mmCIF file of C-alpha atoms in Angstrom:
data_model
loop_
_atom_site.group_PDB
_atom_site.id
_atom_site.type_symbol
_atom_site.label_atom_id
_atom_site.label_comp_id
_atom_site.label_asym_id
_atom_site.label_seq_id
_atom_site.Cartn_x
_atom_site.Cartn_y
_atom_site.Cartn_z
ATOM 1 C CA MET A 1 -33.954 -7.150 59.190
ATOM 2 C CA VAL A 2 -31.457 -6.722 56.327
ATOM 3 C CA THR A 3 -31.905 -3.850 54.209
ATOM 4 C CA PRO A 4 -30.920 -3.999 50.563
ATOM 5 C CA SER A 5 -28.103 -1.537 51.150
ATOM 6 C CA GLU A 6 -26.477 -3.845 53.515
ATOM 7 C CA VAL A 7 -26.341 -6.797 50.928
ATOM 8 C CA THR A 8 -22.775 -7.103 49.511
ATOM 9 C CA PRO A 9 -23.137 -7.922 45.709
ATOM 10 C CA ALA A 10 -21.407 -11.039 44.615
ATOM 11 C CA PRO A 11 -18.275 -10.321 42.468
ATOM 12 C CA ALA A 12 -18.959 -10.630 38.804
ATOM 13 C CA ALA A 13 -17.303 -13.786 37.268
ATOM 14 C CA LYS A 14 -14.456 -13.070 35.091
ATOM 15 C CA PRO A 15 -14.794 -14.289 31.589
ATOM 16 C CA LEU A 16 -12.240 -17.054 30.908
ATOM 17 C CA THR A 17 -9.870 -16.092 28.032
ATOM 18 C CA ARG A 18 -8.382 -18.478 25.700
ATOM 19 C CA ALA A 19 -5.033 -18.252 27.620
ATOM 20 C CA SER A 20 -6.580 -18.914 31.098
ATOM 21 C CA ALA A 21 -9.078 -21.605 30.041
ATOM 22 C CA PRO A 22 -7.817 -25.029 30.721
ATOM 23 C CA ALA A 23 -7.365 -27.257 27.752
ATOM 24 C CA PRO A 24 -10.227 -29.661 27.602
ATOM 25 C CA ASP A 25 -9.227 -33.318 27.819
ATOM 26 C CA LEU A 26 -11.515 -34.549 24.895
ATOM 27 C CA PRO A 27 -11.773 -38.227 24.495
ATOM 28 C CA ARG A 28 -10.230 -39.491 21.123
ATOM 29 C CA ILE A 29 -12.836 -40.825 18.736
ATOM 30 C CA VAL A 30 -11.651 -44.028 17.316
ATOM 31 C CA PRO A 31 -13.599 -45.390 14.066
ATOM 32 C CA ARG A 32 -15.393 -48.602 14.338
ATOM 33 C CA ARG A 33 -13.420 -51.555 13.585
ATOM 34 C CA HIS A 34 -14.679 -53.888 11.018
ATOM 35 C CA ALA A 35 -12.793 -56.996 11.646
ATOM 36 C CA GLY A 36 -15.314 -59.210 9.922
ATOM 37 C CA ARG A 37 -15.407 -57.145 6.825
ATOM 38 C CA TRP A 38 -11.723 -57.020 6.345
ATOM 39 C CA LEU A 39 -11.361 -60.731 7.199
ATOM 40 C CA THR A 40 -13.931 -61.630 4.379
ATOM 41 C CA ALA A 41 -12.170 -59.173 1.888
ATOM 42 C CA ALA A 42 -8.800 -60.938 2.566
ATOM 43 C CA VAL A 43 -10.347 -64.532 2.019
ATOM 44 C CA ALA A 44 -11.998 -63.343 -1.131
ATOM 45 C CA LEU A 45 -8.785 -61.731 -2.517
ATOM 46 C CA LEU A 46 -7.049 -64.878 -1.643
ATOM 47 C CA LEU A 47 -9.327 -67.006 -3.633
ATOM 48 C CA PHE A 48 -9.263 -64.684 -6.561
ATOM 49 C CA ALA A 49 -5.499 -64.687 -6.531
ATOM 50 C CA MET A 50 -5.570 -68.518 -6.510
ATOM 51 C CA VAL A 51 -8.011 -68.654 -9.535
ATOM 52 C CA VAL A 52 -5.916 -65.906 -11.437
ATOM 53 C CA ASN A 53 -2.711 -67.976 -10.726
ATOM 54 C CA SER A 54 -4.302 -71.322 -11.901
ATOM 55 C CA VAL A 55 -5.463 -69.645 -15.176
ATOM 56 C CA VAL A 56 -2.320 -67.703 -15.954
ATOM 57 C CA ARG A 57 0.220 -70.454 -15.043
ATOM 58 C CA ASN A 58 -1.848 -73.369 -16.591
ATOM 59 C CA ASP A 59 -0.159 -74.445 -19.919
ATOM 60 C CA ALA A 60 -3.179 -76.045 -21.157
ATOM 61 C CA PHE A 61 -4.641 -72.583 -21.965
ATOM 62 C CA GLN A 62 -1.778 -72.138 -24.448
ATOM 63 C CA TRP A 63 -1.848 -68.167 -24.056
ATOM 64 C CA SER A 64 0.737 -67.872 -26.947
ATOM 65 C CA VAL A 65 -1.797 -69.528 -29.263
ATOM 66 C CA VAL A 66 -4.588 -67.339 -27.924
ATOM 67 C CA GLY A 67 -2.450 -64.082 -28.742
ATOM 68 C CA ARG A 68 -1.664 -65.501 -32.189
ATOM 69 C CA TYR A 69 -5.313 -66.061 -33.266
ATOM 70 C CA PHE A 70 -6.965 -63.171 -31.206
ATOM 71 C CA THR A 71 -6.738 -60.738 -34.134
ATOM 72 C CA THR A 72 -6.693 -63.110 -37.061
ATOM 73 C CA SER A 73 -8.951 -62.075 -40.094
ATOM 74 C CA ALA A 74 -11.221 -65.089 -39.635
ATOM 75 C CA VAL A 75 -11.882 -64.359 -35.994
ATOM 76 C CA LEU A 76 -12.508 -60.523 -36.671
ATOM 77 C CA ASP A 77 -14.929 -61.275 -39.606
ATOM 78 C CA GLY A 78 -16.791 -63.654 -37.297
ATOM 79 C CA LEU A 79 -16.887 -61.027 -34.751
ATOM 80 C CA LEU A 80 -18.280 -58.424 -37.035
ATOM 81 C CA LEU A 81 -21.069 -60.671 -38.158
ATOM 82 C CA SER A 82 -21.935 -61.349 -34.495
ATOM 83 C CA LEU A 83 -22.177 -57.460 -33.827
ATOM 84 C CA TRP A 84 -24.113 -57.065 -37.234
ATOM 85 C CA LEU A 85 -26.734 -59.759 -36.159
ATOM 86 C CA THR A 86 -26.981 -58.317 -32.568
ATOM 87 C CA ALA A 87 -27.724 -54.753 -33.901
ATOM 88 C CA VAL A 88 -30.206 -55.730 -36.526
ATOM 89 C CA VAL A 89 -31.997 -58.147 -34.241
ATOM 90 C CA MET A 90 -32.295 -55.638 -31.409
ATOM 91 C CA VAL A 91 -33.432 -52.743 -33.703
ATOM 92 C CA LEU A 92 -36.039 -54.850 -35.647
ATOM 93 C CA GLY A 93 -36.921 -56.734 -32.349
ATOM 94 C CA PHE A 94 -37.740 -53.589 -30.569
ATOM 95 C CA LEU A 95 -39.453 -52.036 -33.372
ATOM 96 C CA LEU A 96 -41.969 -54.884 -33.865
ATOM 97 C CA GLY A 97 -41.988 -55.359 -30.026
ATOM 98 C CA THR A 98 -43.335 -51.742 -29.762
ATOM 99 C CA VAL A 99 -46.027 -52.369 -32.113
ATOM 100 C CA LEU A 100 -47.203 -55.568 -30.238
ATOM 101 C CA ALA A 101 -46.946 -53.718 -26.890
ATOM 102 C CA VAL A 102 -49.371 -51.047 -28.207
ATOM 103 C CA MET A 103 -51.533 -53.713 -29.721
ATOM 104 C CA ARG A 104 -51.675 -55.540 -26.292
ATOM 105 C CA LEU A 105 -52.717 -52.286 -24.442
ATOM 106 C CA SER A 106 -55.058 -51.410 -27.144
ATOM 107 C CA ALA A 107 -59.026 -51.340 -26.536
ATOM 108 C CA ASN A 108 -59.432 -53.571 -29.539
ATOM 109 C CA PRO A 109 -59.999 -57.156 -28.413
ATOM 110 C CA VAL A 110 -58.681 -58.644 -31.697
ATOM 111 C CA LEU A 111 -55.425 -56.764 -31.489
ATOM 112 C CA ARG A 112 -54.928 -57.754 -27.890
ATOM 113 C CA THR A 113 -55.571 -61.262 -28.694
ATOM 114 C CA LEU A 114 -53.196 -61.465 -31.703
ATOM 115 C CA SER A 115 -50.495 -59.759 -29.448
ATOM 116 C CA TRP A 116 -51.033 -62.104 -26.639
ATOM 117 C CA GLY A 117 -51.047 -65.225 -28.957
ATOM 118 C CA TYR A 118 -47.756 -64.023 -30.655
ATOM 119 C CA VAL A 119 -45.974 -63.667 -27.422
ATOM 120 C CA TRP A 120 -47.262 -66.660 -25.940
ATOM 121 C CA ILE A 121 -46.113 -68.808 -28.910
ATOM 122 C CA PHE A 122 -42.545 -67.564 -29.382
ATOM 123 C CA ARG A 123 -41.900 -67.415 -25.704
ATOM 124 C CA SER A 124 -42.989 -70.946 -25.219
ATOM 125 C CA THR A 125 -40.659 -72.422 -27.860
ATOM 126 C CA PRO A 126 -36.926 -72.847 -27.507
ATOM 127 C CA LEU A 127 -34.791 -70.583 -29.699
ATOM 128 C CA LEU A 128 -32.880 -73.436 -31.093
ATOM 129 C CA VAL A 129 -36.207 -75.110 -32.311
ATOM 130 C CA GLN A 130 -37.338 -71.932 -33.770
ATOM 131 C CA LEU A 131 -34.052 -71.562 -35.837
ATOM 132 C CA LEU A 132 -34.226 -75.138 -37.056
ATOM 133 C CA PHE A 133 -37.797 -74.784 -38.065
ATOM 134 C CA TRP A 134 -37.031 -71.612 -40.169
ATOM 135 C CA PHE A 135 -33.983 -73.266 -41.712
ATOM 136 C CA ASN A 136 -36.252 -76.148 -42.931
ATOM 137 C CA ILE A 137 -39.188 -74.022 -43.791
ATOM 138 C CA GLY A 138 -38.775 -75.121 -47.439
ATOM 139 C CA ALA A 139 -40.068 -78.531 -46.512
ATOM 140 C CA LEU A 140 -43.502 -76.963 -45.637
ATOM 141 C CA TYR A 141 -43.395 -74.188 -48.287
ATOM 142 C CA PRO A 142 -41.367 -75.035 -51.237
ATOM 143 C CA THR A 143 -42.351 -71.820 -53.087
ATOM 144 C CA LEU A 144 -43.487 -68.465 -51.930
ATOM 145 C CA GLY A 145 -45.792 -66.404 -54.093
ATOM 146 C CA LEU A 146 -47.542 -62.996 -54.253
ATOM 147 C CA GLY A 147 -50.897 -62.611 -55.743
ATOM 148 C CA ILE A 148 -54.575 -62.708 -54.998
ATOM 149 C CA PRO A 149 -55.722 -65.024 -52.138
ATOM 150 C CA PHE A 150 -57.336 -68.190 -53.567
ATOM 151 C CA GLY A 151 -56.486 -66.798 -56.901
ATOM 152 C CA PRO A 152 -53.570 -66.350 -59.485
ATOM 153 C CA GLN A 153 -50.078 -65.634 -58.353
ATOM 154 C CA PHE A 154 -48.061 -62.925 -59.856
ATOM 155 C CA LEU A 155 -44.695 -63.685 -58.529
ATOM 156 C CA THR A 156 -43.253 -67.006 -57.062
ATOM 157 C CA VAL A 157 -39.856 -67.719 -55.824
ATOM 158 C CA LYS A 158 -38.370 -71.055 -54.331
ATOM 159 C CA THR A 159 -37.869 -70.893 -50.537
ATOM 160 C CA VAL A 160 -34.412 -72.572 -50.937
ATOM 161 C CA ASN A 161 -33.168 -69.773 -52.971
ATOM 162 C CA LEU A 162 -34.737 -66.948 -50.926
ATOM 163 C CA LEU A 163 -33.768 -68.094 -47.336
ATOM 164 C CA GLY A 164 -30.035 -68.624 -46.696
ATOM 165 C CA PRO A 165 -28.345 -69.362 -43.352
ATOM 166 C CA THR A 166 -27.753 -65.572 -42.574
ATOM 167 C CA LEU A 167 -31.256 -64.542 -43.420
ATOM 168 C CA THR A 168 -32.784 -67.460 -41.542
ATOM 169 C CA ALA A 169 -30.718 -66.619 -38.472
ATOM 170 C CA VAL A 170 -31.944 -62.918 -38.768
ATOM 171 C CA ILE A 171 -35.608 -64.007 -39.007
ATOM 172 C CA GLY A 172 -35.530 -66.564 -36.252
ATOM 173 C CA LEU A 173 -33.565 -64.323 -33.842
ATOM 174 C CA THR A 174 -35.819 -61.173 -34.589
ATOM 175 C CA LEU A 175 -38.951 -63.024 -34.158
ATOM 176 C CA HIS A 176 -37.824 -64.499 -30.886
ATOM 177 C CA GLU A 177 -36.486 -61.156 -29.488
ATOM 178 C CA THR A 178 -39.731 -59.321 -30.605
ATOM 179 C CA ALA A 179 -41.917 -61.439 -28.151
ATOM 180 C CA TYR A 180 -39.551 -60.430 -25.274
ATOM 181 C CA ALA A 181 -39.226 -56.892 -26.335
ATOM 182 C CA ALA A 182 -42.911 -56.613 -26.453
ATOM 183 C CA GLU A 183 -43.292 -57.594 -22.743
ATOM 184 C CA VAL A 184 -40.362 -55.134 -21.895
ATOM 185 C CA VAL A 185 -42.111 -52.259 -23.629
ATOM 186 C CA ARG A 186 -45.481 -53.016 -22.105
ATOM 187 C CA GLY A 187 -43.945 -53.255 -18.647
ATOM 188 C CA GLY A 188 -42.288 -49.981 -19.201
ATOM 189 C CA ILE A 189 -45.452 -48.162 -20.266
ATOM 190 C CA LEU A 190 -47.495 -49.567 -17.442
ATOM 191 C CA SER A 191 -44.972 -48.213 -14.982
ATOM 192 C CA VAL A 192 -45.897 -44.706 -15.979
ATOM 193 C CA ASP A 193 -48.432 -43.044 -13.767
ATOM 194 C CA PRO A 194 -51.854 -43.132 -15.367
ATOM 195 C CA GLY A 195 -52.249 -39.353 -14.189
ATOM 196 C CA GLN A 196 -49.614 -38.468 -16.873
ATOM 197 C CA THR A 197 -51.879 -39.864 -19.687
ATOM 198 C CA GLU A 198 -54.921 -38.282 -18.226
ATOM 199 C CA ALA A 199 -53.309 -34.847 -18.038
ATOM 200 C CA ALA A 200 -52.119 -35.133 -21.576
ATOM 201 C CA HIS A 201 -55.527 -35.949 -22.756
ATOM 202 C CA ALA A 202 -56.933 -33.059 -20.846
ATOM 203 C CA LEU A 203 -54.774 -30.816 -22.640
ATOM 204 C CA GLY A 204 -56.009 -32.009 -25.933
ATOM 205 C CA LEU A 205 -53.153 -34.328 -27.051
ATOM 206 C CA SER A 206 -53.840 -37.172 -29.259
ATOM 207 C CA ARG A 207 -53.327 -40.775 -28.083
ATOM 208 C CA HIS A 208 -50.434 -41.074 -30.564
ATOM 209 C CA ARG A 209 -48.756 -37.917 -29.431
ATOM 210 C CA THR A 210 -49.218 -38.761 -25.873
ATOM 211 C CA LEU A 211 -47.615 -42.130 -26.250
ATOM 212 C CA ARG A 212 -44.711 -40.658 -28.281
ATOM 213 C CA ARG A 213 -44.162 -37.452 -26.121
ATOM 214 C CA ILE A 214 -45.318 -38.298 -22.755
ATOM 215 C CA THR A 215 -45.639 -41.989 -21.988
ATOM 216 C CA VAL A 216 -42.592 -43.608 -23.884
ATOM 217 C CA PRO A 217 -39.954 -40.917 -22.515
ATOM 218 C CA GLN A 218 -40.938 -41.679 -19.027
ATOM 219 C CA ALA A 219 -41.178 -45.377 -19.554
ATOM 220 C CA MET A 220 -37.599 -45.488 -20.805
ATOM 221 C CA ARG A 221 -36.366 -45.567 -17.213
ATOM 222 C CA SER A 222 -37.827 -48.918 -16.876
ATOM 223 C CA ILE A 223 -37.182 -50.214 -20.249
ATOM 224 C CA VAL A 224 -33.494 -49.205 -20.543
ATOM 225 C CA PRO A 225 -32.045 -51.649 -17.900
ATOM 226 C CA THR A 226 -34.090 -54.576 -19.114
ATOM 227 C CA ALA A 227 -33.205 -53.664 -22.684
ATOM 228 C CA GLY A 228 -29.382 -53.555 -21.945
ATOM 229 C CA ASN A 229 -29.791 -57.136 -20.405
ATOM 230 C CA MET A 230 -31.508 -58.293 -23.547
ATOM 231 C CA LEU A 231 -28.814 -56.671 -25.729
ATOM 232 C CA ILE A 232 -26.088 -58.560 -23.959
ATOM 233 C CA GLY A 233 -28.163 -61.897 -23.952
ATOM 234 C CA THR A 234 -28.709 -61.304 -27.872
ATOM 235 C CA LEU A 235 -24.981 -61.047 -28.467
ATOM 236 C CA LYS A 236 -24.317 -64.215 -26.590
ATOM 237 C CA GLY A 237 -27.311 -65.716 -28.183
ATOM 238 C CA THR A 238 -25.981 -65.243 -31.732
ATOM 239 C CA SER A 239 -23.480 -67.985 -30.934
ATOM 240 C CA ILE A 240 -26.423 -70.413 -31.400
ATOM 241 C CA VAL A 241 -26.611 -69.560 -35.155
ATOM 242 C CA SER A 242 -23.443 -71.561 -35.531
ATOM 243 C CA VAL A 243 -25.683 -74.745 -35.877
ATOM 244 C CA LEU A 244 -26.937 -73.322 -39.128
ATOM 245 C CA ALA A 245 -23.326 -72.862 -40.403
ATOM 246 C CA VAL A 246 -23.462 -69.088 -40.083
ATOM 247 C CA HIS A 247 -19.811 -67.710 -39.826
ATOM 248 C CA ASP A 248 -20.185 -65.921 -36.567
ATOM 249 C CA LEU A 249 -17.552 -65.624 -33.948
ATOM 250 C CA LEU A 250 -18.101 -69.137 -32.463
ATOM 251 C CA TYR A 251 -18.449 -70.751 -35.858
ATOM 252 C CA SER A 252 -15.205 -69.216 -37.198
ATOM 253 C CA VAL A 253 -13.258 -70.375 -34.139
ATOM 254 C CA GLN A 254 -14.757 -73.859 -34.726
ATOM 255 C CA LEU A 255 -13.496 -73.857 -38.196
ATOM 256 C CA ILE A 256 -9.993 -73.063 -36.874
ATOM 257 C CA TYR A 257 -9.814 -75.666 -34.144
ATOM 258 C CA ASN A 258 -11.341 -78.441 -36.401
ATOM 259 C CA GLN A 259 -8.101 -78.076 -38.376
ATOM 260 C CA THR A 260 -5.562 -77.309 -35.714
ATOM 261 C CA TYR A 261 -7.150 -79.410 -32.797
ATOM 262 C CA GLN A 262 -6.288 -76.453 -30.428
ATOM 263 C CA ILE A 263 -9.677 -76.365 -28.918
ATOM 264 C CA ILE A 264 -9.168 -74.744 -25.593
ATOM 265 C CA PRO A 265 -7.111 -71.654 -26.733
ATOM 266 C CA LEU A 266 -9.533 -71.014 -29.694
ATOM 267 C CA LEU A 267 -12.420 -71.133 -27.174
ATOM 268 C CA MET A 268 -10.658 -68.762 -25.025
ATOM 269 C CA VAL A 269 -10.267 -66.323 -28.068
ATOM 270 C CA ALA A 270 -14.124 -66.264 -28.533
ATOM 271 C CA THR A 271 -14.485 -65.923 -24.681
ATOM 272 C CA LEU A 272 -12.218 -62.990 -24.487
ATOM 273 C CA TRP A 273 -13.920 -61.236 -27.387
ATOM 274 C CA TYR A 274 -17.393 -61.681 -25.771
ATOM 275 C CA ILE A 275 -16.050 -60.388 -22.462
ATOM 276 C CA ALA A 276 -14.610 -57.323 -24.159
ATOM 277 C CA VAL A 277 -17.749 -56.484 -26.153
ATOM 278 C CA THR A 278 -20.062 -57.065 -23.121
ATOM 279 C CA THR A 279 -17.828 -54.867 -21.023
ATOM 280 C CA VAL A 280 -18.360 -51.944 -23.742
ATOM 281 C CA LEU A 281 -22.067 -52.560 -23.879
ATOM 282 C CA SER A 282 -22.409 -52.656 -20.162
ATOM 283 C CA ALA A 283 -20.662 -49.234 -19.893
ATOM 284 C CA GLY A 284 -22.864 -47.746 -22.562
ATOM 285 C CA GLN A 285 -25.999 -49.055 -20.681
ATOM 286 C CA PHE A 286 -24.787 -47.252 -17.645
ATOM 287 C CA TYR A 287 -24.553 -43.913 -19.392
ATOM 288 C CA VAL A 288 -27.956 -44.454 -21.250
ATOM 289 C CA GLU A 289 -29.574 -45.150 -17.851
ATOM 290 C CA ARG A 290 -27.950 -41.982 -16.440
ATOM 291 C CA TYR A 291 -29.247 -40.000 -19.350
ATOM 292 C CA TYR A 292 -32.863 -41.151 -18.863
ATOM 293 C CA ALA A 293 -32.590 -40.538 -14.999
ATOM 294 C CA ARG A 294 -32.708 -36.792 -15.487
ATOM 295 C CA GLY A 295 -36.383 -36.534 -14.955
ATOM 296 C CA ASP A 296 -36.373 -38.819 -12.009
ATOM 297 C CA SER A 297 -34.042 -37.324 -9.628
ATOM 298 C CA ARG A 298 -32.561 -33.971 -9.135
ATOM 299 C CA ALA A 299 -28.895 -35.260 -8.882
ATOM 300 C CA LEU A 300 -27.727 -37.696 -11.497
ATOM 301 C CA PRO A 301 -25.940 -40.797 -10.324
ATOM 302 C CA PRO A 302 -22.257 -40.451 -10.310
ATOM 303 C CA THR A 303 -20.162 -41.933 -12.997
ATOM 304 C CA PRO A 304 -17.370 -44.576 -12.053
ATOM 305 C CA LEU A 305 -14.766 -41.887 -12.319
ATOM 306 C CA GLN A 306 -16.762 -39.478 -10.046
ATOM 307 C CA ARG A 307 -17.323 -42.250 -7.451
ATOM 308 C CA LEU A 308 -13.609 -43.039 -7.505
ATOM 309 C CA ARG A 309 -12.791 -39.397 -7.023
ATOM 310 C CA GLY A 310 -15.209 -39.112 -4.209
ATOM 311 C CA ARG A 311 -13.723 -42.104 -2.478
ATOM 312 C CA LEU A 312 -10.157 -40.828 -2.817
ATOM 313 C CA THR A 313 -11.227 -37.300 -1.407
ATOM 314 C CA ALA A 314 -12.939 -38.889 1.673
ATOM 315 C CA LEU A 315 -9.930 -41.130 2.252
ATOM 316 C CA ARG A 316 -7.508 -38.093 2.117
ATOM 317 C CA HIS A 317 -9.971 -36.122 4.506
ATOM 318 C CA ARG A 318 -9.973 -39.087 6.902
ATOM 319 C CA LEU A 319 -6.083 -39.238 6.683
ATOM 320 C CA SER A 320 -5.916 -35.547 7.576
ATOM 321 C CA ALA A 321 -8.373 -35.880 10.384
ATOM 322 C CA ALA A 322 -6.391 -38.783 11.820
ATOM 323 C CA THR A 323 -3.134 -36.861 11.608
ATOM 324 C CA ALA A 324 -4.535 -33.813 13.286
ATOM 325 C CA ALA A 325 -6.027 -36.013 16.062
ATOM 326 C CA ASP A 326 -2.507 -37.496 16.703
ATOM 327 C CA ALA A 327 -0.844 -34.091 16.705
ATOM 328 C CA ARG A 328 -3.304 -32.590 19.207
ATOM 329 C CA PRO A 329 -2.335 -34.460 22.445
ATOM 330 C CA ALA A 330 1.343 -33.642 21.574
ATOM 331 C CA MET A 331 0.661 -30.043 21.376
ATOM 332 C CA GLY A 332 -1.256 -30.093 24.816
ATOM 333 C CA GLY A 333 1.519 -31.927 26.543
ATOM 334 C CA ASP A 334 4.025 -29.164 25.427
ATOM 335 C CA ARG A 335 1.947 -26.565 27.103
#
């Protein structure tokens, strides 16, 4: 029988120091190859370059003529009128649309029916038909009066003298946009959790104050993207008022090429201005959406400049890691 005193203890393992430890032969991590992605990007860039080359080198565009008329006073005046129409129509349209949306959500059946009927009629009729109808409203109502219904009138005015082409365009575009704005605002209000309204009523807030301070600020997250789309659509839709001889951007360009017969370059002038203004409006829409996203998420979505900086930083780190990985085997071979 072996006693404990006769058992020879095993020698303790010596800890491996950094100098005595063998250099681990770690496999090199190779990033995943995306051959299909790079091939698709190359084909897309090739097609884009072909399109740009065909546009730039096509003499039919007459880029010298485009540059000559791009900042003329007639074109700039038409552009200012288009911007003015867009601003007035959007402001009035959303003010009236908000009223219609509240009427549609009201408990009063008469208000709900009137709001629904308005939206139904103006969304069912083409915009051009509405503009032509308002332009010829004098055929239905030669005079407009203010007085007692079925009684004497105190003030009368001829419709032809009251409604000019520009005012007709404002009325027609505003009434058309009001119908769409009402549905946009109504959808935004319905997107808010009903518990928010119930909590506000439980705290004693009135319906009007709840709508103004609780519901609408939260609904803006859903309203702003669609409203921005409507703003851009309204800007481009103002070109249709050229049929009423309103001197907007497109009509001003038409007046010029009717005299010079340079149709393509003048249309390119209008196109470039529409693209420039739409780009500015799209950038503004992004920052407005970012502003109203504060209450929805803890971290705001990055701006394009922040996103670019993040990608450059990630690319720099990736290049540094690749350089360090290439230098590591060389250092191990020297040892």
